[in-house]
Coordinates of C-alpha atoms in Angstrom, one line a residue:
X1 CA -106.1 -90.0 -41.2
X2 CA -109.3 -90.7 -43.1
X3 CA -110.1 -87.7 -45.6
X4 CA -112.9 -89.2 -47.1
X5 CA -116.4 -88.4 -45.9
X6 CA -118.5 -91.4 -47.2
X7 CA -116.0 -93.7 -45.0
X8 CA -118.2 -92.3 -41.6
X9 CA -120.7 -93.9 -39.8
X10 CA -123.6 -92.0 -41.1
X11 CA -127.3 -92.2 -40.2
X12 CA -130.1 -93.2 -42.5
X13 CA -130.6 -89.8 -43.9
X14 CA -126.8 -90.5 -45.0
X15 CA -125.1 -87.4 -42.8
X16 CA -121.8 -88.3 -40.7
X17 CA -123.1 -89.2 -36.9
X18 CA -122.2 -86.5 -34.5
X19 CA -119.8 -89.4 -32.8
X20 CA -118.1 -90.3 -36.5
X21 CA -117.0 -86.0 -36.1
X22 CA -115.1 -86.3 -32.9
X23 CA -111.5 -87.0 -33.9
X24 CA -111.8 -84.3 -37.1
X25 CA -112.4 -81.3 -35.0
X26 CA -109.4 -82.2 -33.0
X27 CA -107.9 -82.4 -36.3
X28 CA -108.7 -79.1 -36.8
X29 CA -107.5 -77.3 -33.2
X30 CA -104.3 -79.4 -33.3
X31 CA -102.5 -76.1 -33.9
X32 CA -103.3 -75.4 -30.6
X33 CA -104.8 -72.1 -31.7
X34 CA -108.2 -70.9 -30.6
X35 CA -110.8 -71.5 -33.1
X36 CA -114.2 -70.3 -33.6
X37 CA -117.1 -73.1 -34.0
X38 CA -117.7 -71.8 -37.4
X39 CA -114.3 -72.4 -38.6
X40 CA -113.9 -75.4 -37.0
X41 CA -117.1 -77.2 -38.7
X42 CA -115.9 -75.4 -42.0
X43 CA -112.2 -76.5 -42.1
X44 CA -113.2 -80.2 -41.1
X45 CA -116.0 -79.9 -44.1
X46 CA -113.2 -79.1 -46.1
X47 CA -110.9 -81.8 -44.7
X48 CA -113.4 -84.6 -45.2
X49 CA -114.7 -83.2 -48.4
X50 CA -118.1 -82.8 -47.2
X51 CA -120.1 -82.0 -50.6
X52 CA -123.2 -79.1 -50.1
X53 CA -125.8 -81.5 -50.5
X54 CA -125.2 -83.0 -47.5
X55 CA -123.6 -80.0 -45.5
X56 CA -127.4 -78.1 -46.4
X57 CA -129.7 -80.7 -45.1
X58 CA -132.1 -79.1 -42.8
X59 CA -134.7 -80.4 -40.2
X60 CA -138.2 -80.3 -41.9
X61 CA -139.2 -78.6 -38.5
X62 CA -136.8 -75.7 -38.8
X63 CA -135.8 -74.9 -42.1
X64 CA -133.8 -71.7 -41.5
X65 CA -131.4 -73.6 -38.9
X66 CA -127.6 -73.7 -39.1
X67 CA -128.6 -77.6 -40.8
X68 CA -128.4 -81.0 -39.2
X69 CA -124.6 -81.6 -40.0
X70 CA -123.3 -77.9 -38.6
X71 CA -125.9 -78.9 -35.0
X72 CA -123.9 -82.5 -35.1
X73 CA -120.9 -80.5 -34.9
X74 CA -122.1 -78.8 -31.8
X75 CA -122.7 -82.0 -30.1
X76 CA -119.5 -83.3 -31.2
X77 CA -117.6 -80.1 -29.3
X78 CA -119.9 -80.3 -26.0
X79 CA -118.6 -84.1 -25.6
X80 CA -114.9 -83.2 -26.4
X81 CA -115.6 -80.4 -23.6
X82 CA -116.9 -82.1 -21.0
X83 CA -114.3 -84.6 -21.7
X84 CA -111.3 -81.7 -20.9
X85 CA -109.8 -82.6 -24.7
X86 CA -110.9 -78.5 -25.6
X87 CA -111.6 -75.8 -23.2
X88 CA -113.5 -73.0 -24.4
X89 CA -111.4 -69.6 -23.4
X90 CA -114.7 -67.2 -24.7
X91 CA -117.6 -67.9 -25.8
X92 CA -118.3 -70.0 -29.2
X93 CA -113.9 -70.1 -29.2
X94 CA -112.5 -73.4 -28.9
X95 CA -108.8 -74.7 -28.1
X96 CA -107.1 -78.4 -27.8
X97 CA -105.6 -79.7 -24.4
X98 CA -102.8 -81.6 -23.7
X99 CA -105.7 -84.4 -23.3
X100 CA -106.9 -83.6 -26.5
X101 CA -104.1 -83.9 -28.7
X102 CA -102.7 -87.1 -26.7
X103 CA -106.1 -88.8 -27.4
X104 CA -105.9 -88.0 -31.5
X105 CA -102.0 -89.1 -31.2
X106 CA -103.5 -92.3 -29.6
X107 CA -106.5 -92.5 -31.1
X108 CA -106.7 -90.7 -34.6
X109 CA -110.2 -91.0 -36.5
X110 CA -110.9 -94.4 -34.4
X111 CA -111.7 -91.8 -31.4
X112 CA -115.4 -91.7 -30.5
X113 CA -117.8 -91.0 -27.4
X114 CA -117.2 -94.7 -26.0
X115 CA -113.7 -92.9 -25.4
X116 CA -114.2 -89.7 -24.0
X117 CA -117.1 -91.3 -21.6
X118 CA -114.1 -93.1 -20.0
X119 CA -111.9 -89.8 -19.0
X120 CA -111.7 -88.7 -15.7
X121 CA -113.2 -85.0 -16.4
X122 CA -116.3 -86.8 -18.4
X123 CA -117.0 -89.0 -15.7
X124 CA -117.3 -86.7 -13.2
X125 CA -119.3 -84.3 -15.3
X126 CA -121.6 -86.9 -15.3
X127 CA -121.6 -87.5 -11.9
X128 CA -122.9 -83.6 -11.2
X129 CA -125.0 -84.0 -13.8
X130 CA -127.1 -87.1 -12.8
X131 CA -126.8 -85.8 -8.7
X132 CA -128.8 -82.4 -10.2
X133 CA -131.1 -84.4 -12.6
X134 CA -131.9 -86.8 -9.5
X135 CA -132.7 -83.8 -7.0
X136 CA -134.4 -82.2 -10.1
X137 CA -136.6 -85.9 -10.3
X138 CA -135.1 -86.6 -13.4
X139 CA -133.9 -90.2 -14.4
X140 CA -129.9 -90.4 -14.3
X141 CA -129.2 -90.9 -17.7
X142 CA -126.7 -89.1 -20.6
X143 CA -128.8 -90.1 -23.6
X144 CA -131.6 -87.4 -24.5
X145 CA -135.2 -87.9 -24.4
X146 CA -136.1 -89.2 -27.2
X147 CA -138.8 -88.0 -29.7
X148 CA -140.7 -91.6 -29.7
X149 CA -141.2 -91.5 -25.6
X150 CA -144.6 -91.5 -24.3
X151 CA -144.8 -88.7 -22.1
X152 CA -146.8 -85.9 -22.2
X153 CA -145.4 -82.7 -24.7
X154 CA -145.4 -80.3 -21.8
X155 CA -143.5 -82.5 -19.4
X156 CA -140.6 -83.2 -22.0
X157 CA -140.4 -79.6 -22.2
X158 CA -139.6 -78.8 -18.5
X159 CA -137.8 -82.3 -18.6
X160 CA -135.6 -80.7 -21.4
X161 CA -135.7 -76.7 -19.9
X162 CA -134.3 -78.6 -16.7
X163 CA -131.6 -81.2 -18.2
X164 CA -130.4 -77.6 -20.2
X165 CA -130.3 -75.6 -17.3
X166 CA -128.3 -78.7 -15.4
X167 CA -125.9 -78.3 -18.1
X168 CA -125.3 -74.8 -18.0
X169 CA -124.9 -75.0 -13.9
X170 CA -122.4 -77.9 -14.4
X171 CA -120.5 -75.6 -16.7
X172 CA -120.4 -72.7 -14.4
X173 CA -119.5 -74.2 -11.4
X174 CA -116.2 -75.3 -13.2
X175 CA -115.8 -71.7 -14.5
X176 CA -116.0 -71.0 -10.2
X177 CA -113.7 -73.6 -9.3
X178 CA -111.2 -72.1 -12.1
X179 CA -111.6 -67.9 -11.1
X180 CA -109.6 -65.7 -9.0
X181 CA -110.4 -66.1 -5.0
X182 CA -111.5 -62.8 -4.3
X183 CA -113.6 -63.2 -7.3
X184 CA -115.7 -66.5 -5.8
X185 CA -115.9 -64.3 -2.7
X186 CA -117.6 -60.9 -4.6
X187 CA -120.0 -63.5 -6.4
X188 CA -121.1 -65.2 -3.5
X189 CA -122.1 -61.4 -2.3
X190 CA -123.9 -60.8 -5.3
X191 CA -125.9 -63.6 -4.7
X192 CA -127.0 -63.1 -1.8
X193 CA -127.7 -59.4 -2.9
X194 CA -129.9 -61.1 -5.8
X195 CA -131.6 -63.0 -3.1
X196 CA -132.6 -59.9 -1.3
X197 CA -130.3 -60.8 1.8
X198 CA -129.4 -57.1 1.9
X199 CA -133.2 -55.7 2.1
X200 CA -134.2 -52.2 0.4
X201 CA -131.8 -50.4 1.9
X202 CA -129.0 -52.7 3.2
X203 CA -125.4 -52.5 2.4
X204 CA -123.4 -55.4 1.2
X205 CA -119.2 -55.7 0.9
X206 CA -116.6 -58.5 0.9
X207 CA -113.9 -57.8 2.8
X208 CA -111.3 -60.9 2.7
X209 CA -108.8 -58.2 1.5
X210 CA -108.9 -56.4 4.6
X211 CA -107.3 -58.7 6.7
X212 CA -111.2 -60.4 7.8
X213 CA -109.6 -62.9 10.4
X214 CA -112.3 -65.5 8.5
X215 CA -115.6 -62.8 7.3
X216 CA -115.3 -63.2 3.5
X217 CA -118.4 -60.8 3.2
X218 CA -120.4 -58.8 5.4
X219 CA -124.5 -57.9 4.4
X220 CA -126.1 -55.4 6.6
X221 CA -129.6 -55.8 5.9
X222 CA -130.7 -52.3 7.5
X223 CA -128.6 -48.7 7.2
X224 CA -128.3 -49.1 10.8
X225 CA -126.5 -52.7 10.7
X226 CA -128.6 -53.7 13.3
X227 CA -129.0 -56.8 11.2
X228 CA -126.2 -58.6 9.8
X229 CA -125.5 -61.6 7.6
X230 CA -121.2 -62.7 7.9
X231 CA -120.4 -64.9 4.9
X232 CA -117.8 -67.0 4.6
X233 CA -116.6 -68.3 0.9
X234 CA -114.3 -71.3 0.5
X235 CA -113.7 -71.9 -3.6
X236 CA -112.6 -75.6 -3.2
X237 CA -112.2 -78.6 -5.8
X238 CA -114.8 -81.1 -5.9
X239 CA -112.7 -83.5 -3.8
X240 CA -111.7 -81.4 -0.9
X241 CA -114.4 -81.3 0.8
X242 CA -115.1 -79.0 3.5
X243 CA -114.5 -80.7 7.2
X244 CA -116.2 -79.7 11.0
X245 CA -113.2 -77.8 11.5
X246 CA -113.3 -75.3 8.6
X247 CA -117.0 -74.8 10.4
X248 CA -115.6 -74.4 13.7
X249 CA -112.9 -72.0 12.8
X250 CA -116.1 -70.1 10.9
X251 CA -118.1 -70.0 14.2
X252 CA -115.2 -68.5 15.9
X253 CA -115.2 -65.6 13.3
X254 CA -118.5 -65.4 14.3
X255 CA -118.0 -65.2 17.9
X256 CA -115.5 -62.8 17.2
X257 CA -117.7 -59.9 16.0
X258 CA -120.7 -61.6 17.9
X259 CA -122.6 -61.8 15.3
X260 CA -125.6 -64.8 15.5
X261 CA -125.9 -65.7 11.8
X262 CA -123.2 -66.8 9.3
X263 CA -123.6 -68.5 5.5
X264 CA -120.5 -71.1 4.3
X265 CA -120.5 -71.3 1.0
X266 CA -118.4 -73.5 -1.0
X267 CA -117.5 -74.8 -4.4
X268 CA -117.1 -78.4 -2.9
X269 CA -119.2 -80.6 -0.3
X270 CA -119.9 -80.7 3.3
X271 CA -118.9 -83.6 5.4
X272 CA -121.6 -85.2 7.3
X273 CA -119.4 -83.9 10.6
X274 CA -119.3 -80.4 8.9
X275 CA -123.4 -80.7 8.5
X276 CA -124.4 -81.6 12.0
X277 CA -122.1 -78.6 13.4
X278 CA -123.5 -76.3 11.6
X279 CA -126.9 -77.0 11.9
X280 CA -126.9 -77.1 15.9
X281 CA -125.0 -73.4 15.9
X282 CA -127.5 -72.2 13.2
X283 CA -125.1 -71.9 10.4
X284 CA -126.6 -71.7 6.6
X285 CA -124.3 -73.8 4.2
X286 CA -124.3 -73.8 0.7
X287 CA -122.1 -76.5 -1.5
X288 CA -121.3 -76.2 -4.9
X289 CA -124.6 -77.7 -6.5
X290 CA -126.9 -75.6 -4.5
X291 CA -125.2 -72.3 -5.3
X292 CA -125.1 -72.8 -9.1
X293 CA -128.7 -73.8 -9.1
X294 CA -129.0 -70.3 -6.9
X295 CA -127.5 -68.6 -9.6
X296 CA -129.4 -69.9 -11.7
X297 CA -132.5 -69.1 -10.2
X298 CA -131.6 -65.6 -9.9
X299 CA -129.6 -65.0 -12.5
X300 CA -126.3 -64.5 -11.1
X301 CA -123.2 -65.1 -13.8
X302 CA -126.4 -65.9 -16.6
X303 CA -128.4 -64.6 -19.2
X304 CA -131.5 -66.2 -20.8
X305 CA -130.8 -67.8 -24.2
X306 CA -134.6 -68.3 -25.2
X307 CA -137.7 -67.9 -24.2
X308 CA -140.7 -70.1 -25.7
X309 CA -144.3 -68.8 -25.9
X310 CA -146.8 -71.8 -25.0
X311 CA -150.5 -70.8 -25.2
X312 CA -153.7 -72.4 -24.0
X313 CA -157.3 -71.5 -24.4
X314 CA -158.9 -68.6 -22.5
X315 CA -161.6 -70.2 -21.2
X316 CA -162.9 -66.8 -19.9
X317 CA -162.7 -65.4 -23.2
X318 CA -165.5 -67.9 -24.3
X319 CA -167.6 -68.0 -21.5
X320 CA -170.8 -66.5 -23.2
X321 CA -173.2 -67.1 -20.0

């Protein structure tokens, strides 16, 4: 494998591309032993021989950043992630697949992004990502906006905030798909806790380990329980998607403790049969999309990374008549 540095496609400011770093961090995790993102960009440095100069370039903008090279590195580990060739067990830890180290076996330093844009997990990433951006009215695209685009500063700002937060609700839902069962079901009562479902004084509870007969969660939006929401939580893959049955057998549950209000939520999608059930019996659903961008929204499973200050003039303040 290539050790030499100067052998990389680089880009004008002569730094390795983000793409050219693919195949060395692999290099680097092909122990198979988790790996924090600092040691990963410094042990491939290393490998490649990397000299300071180069490693130390900033951006003129932001002159006390990690640098340009170390941020190329971060793209480098977000493709390789959403392309299932690392998984990421805590946070800023890395770790190889199976995927991953048959793709540098295959591959070695001729892998690139061409290459992980063509696996299954990547393509499907992808998928989510340009179904949010187009509900969000966002073109479907992968490629950033880019700095020479005519479009107004503020609106590449919420165009950015918005592809960011599409990211971060892509990665949790696959966190959902991947956690304990009874898990999926407590979160989906935190939710709608955060929502306000449960009122000022309202209790809330799952209860799938109490032999439910189908109630994955019970809210009772008054002391009394005069008032009460039955949730139902299925934590599916993205291709089993939930059926008119799986709503029937919900609206029986209901029936059961005749109860007139029920929420499905799911990790999946509804079929259209599924959809049309539930809306004539008045049952809420919720699919996998819309409950990320829930938690989201109400920060359920999130925590704000960073917030920016924008300031215009207060016109009040200069209003002298």
């Amino acid at each position: 494998m290539n050790t030499n540095w100067k052998k990389l496609k680089q880009s004008k400011d002569g730094i390795p591309t983000y793409d050219s770093l693919i195949p060395y961090i692999l290099k680097v995790l092909e122990t198979g032993e988790e790996t924090t993102t600092s040691t990963i960009s410094k042990k491939a440095i290393q490998f490649l021989k990397i000299p300071d100069e180069i490693r130390n370039i900033k951006y003129p903008k932001y002159p006390n950043s990690d640098g340009v090279l170390i941020n190329r590195f971060s793209f480098a580990l977000s493709d390789l992630f959403k392309a299932d060739a690392v998984v990421r067990p805590n946070r800023g830890i890395y770790q190889i697949t199976d995927l991953g180290i048959s793709l540098l076996n295959e591959y070695g330093d001729q892998l690139n992004k061409k290459i992980l844009k063509k696996q299954p997990a990547y393509i499907k990433y992808m998928q989510e990502m340009n179904e949010r951006n187009k509900l969000a009215g966002l073109n479907e695209t992968d490629e950033p906006i880019s700095e020479d685009d005519e479009i107004n500063p503020r609106k590449r700002i919420d165009e950015l905030a918005t592809t960011l937060n599409n990211e971060v609700a892509t990665e949790l839902l696959s966190k959902i798909r991947n956690s304990d069962p009874y898990f999926f079901e407590r979160l989906v009562v935190d939710l709608l806790v955060a929502m306000g479902y449960s009122g000022e004084n309202g209790t809330a509870k799952v209860t799938s380990k109490s032999n439910d007969g189908g109630i994955d969660g019970v809210i009772n939006q008054d002391p009394l329980g005069t008032s009460t929401v039955y949730i139902q939580a299925k934590r599916y893959r993205e291709t089993n998607v939930v059926q008119r049955n799986d709503i029937q057998s919900f609206y029986g549950a209901l029936a059961g403790v005749n109860a007139d209000r029920g929420v499905f939520i799911t990790t999946s999608k509804f079929s259209k049969g599924a959809m049309e059930f539930a809306k004539n019996q008045g049952i809420v659903l919720i699919d996998g999309i819309q409950l990320t961008d829930l938690m989201i929204d109400y920060q359920v499973g999130v925590e704000t990374a960073k917030t920016y200050k924008i300031f215009k003039i207060d016109s009040d303040y200069f209003d002298f008549e």
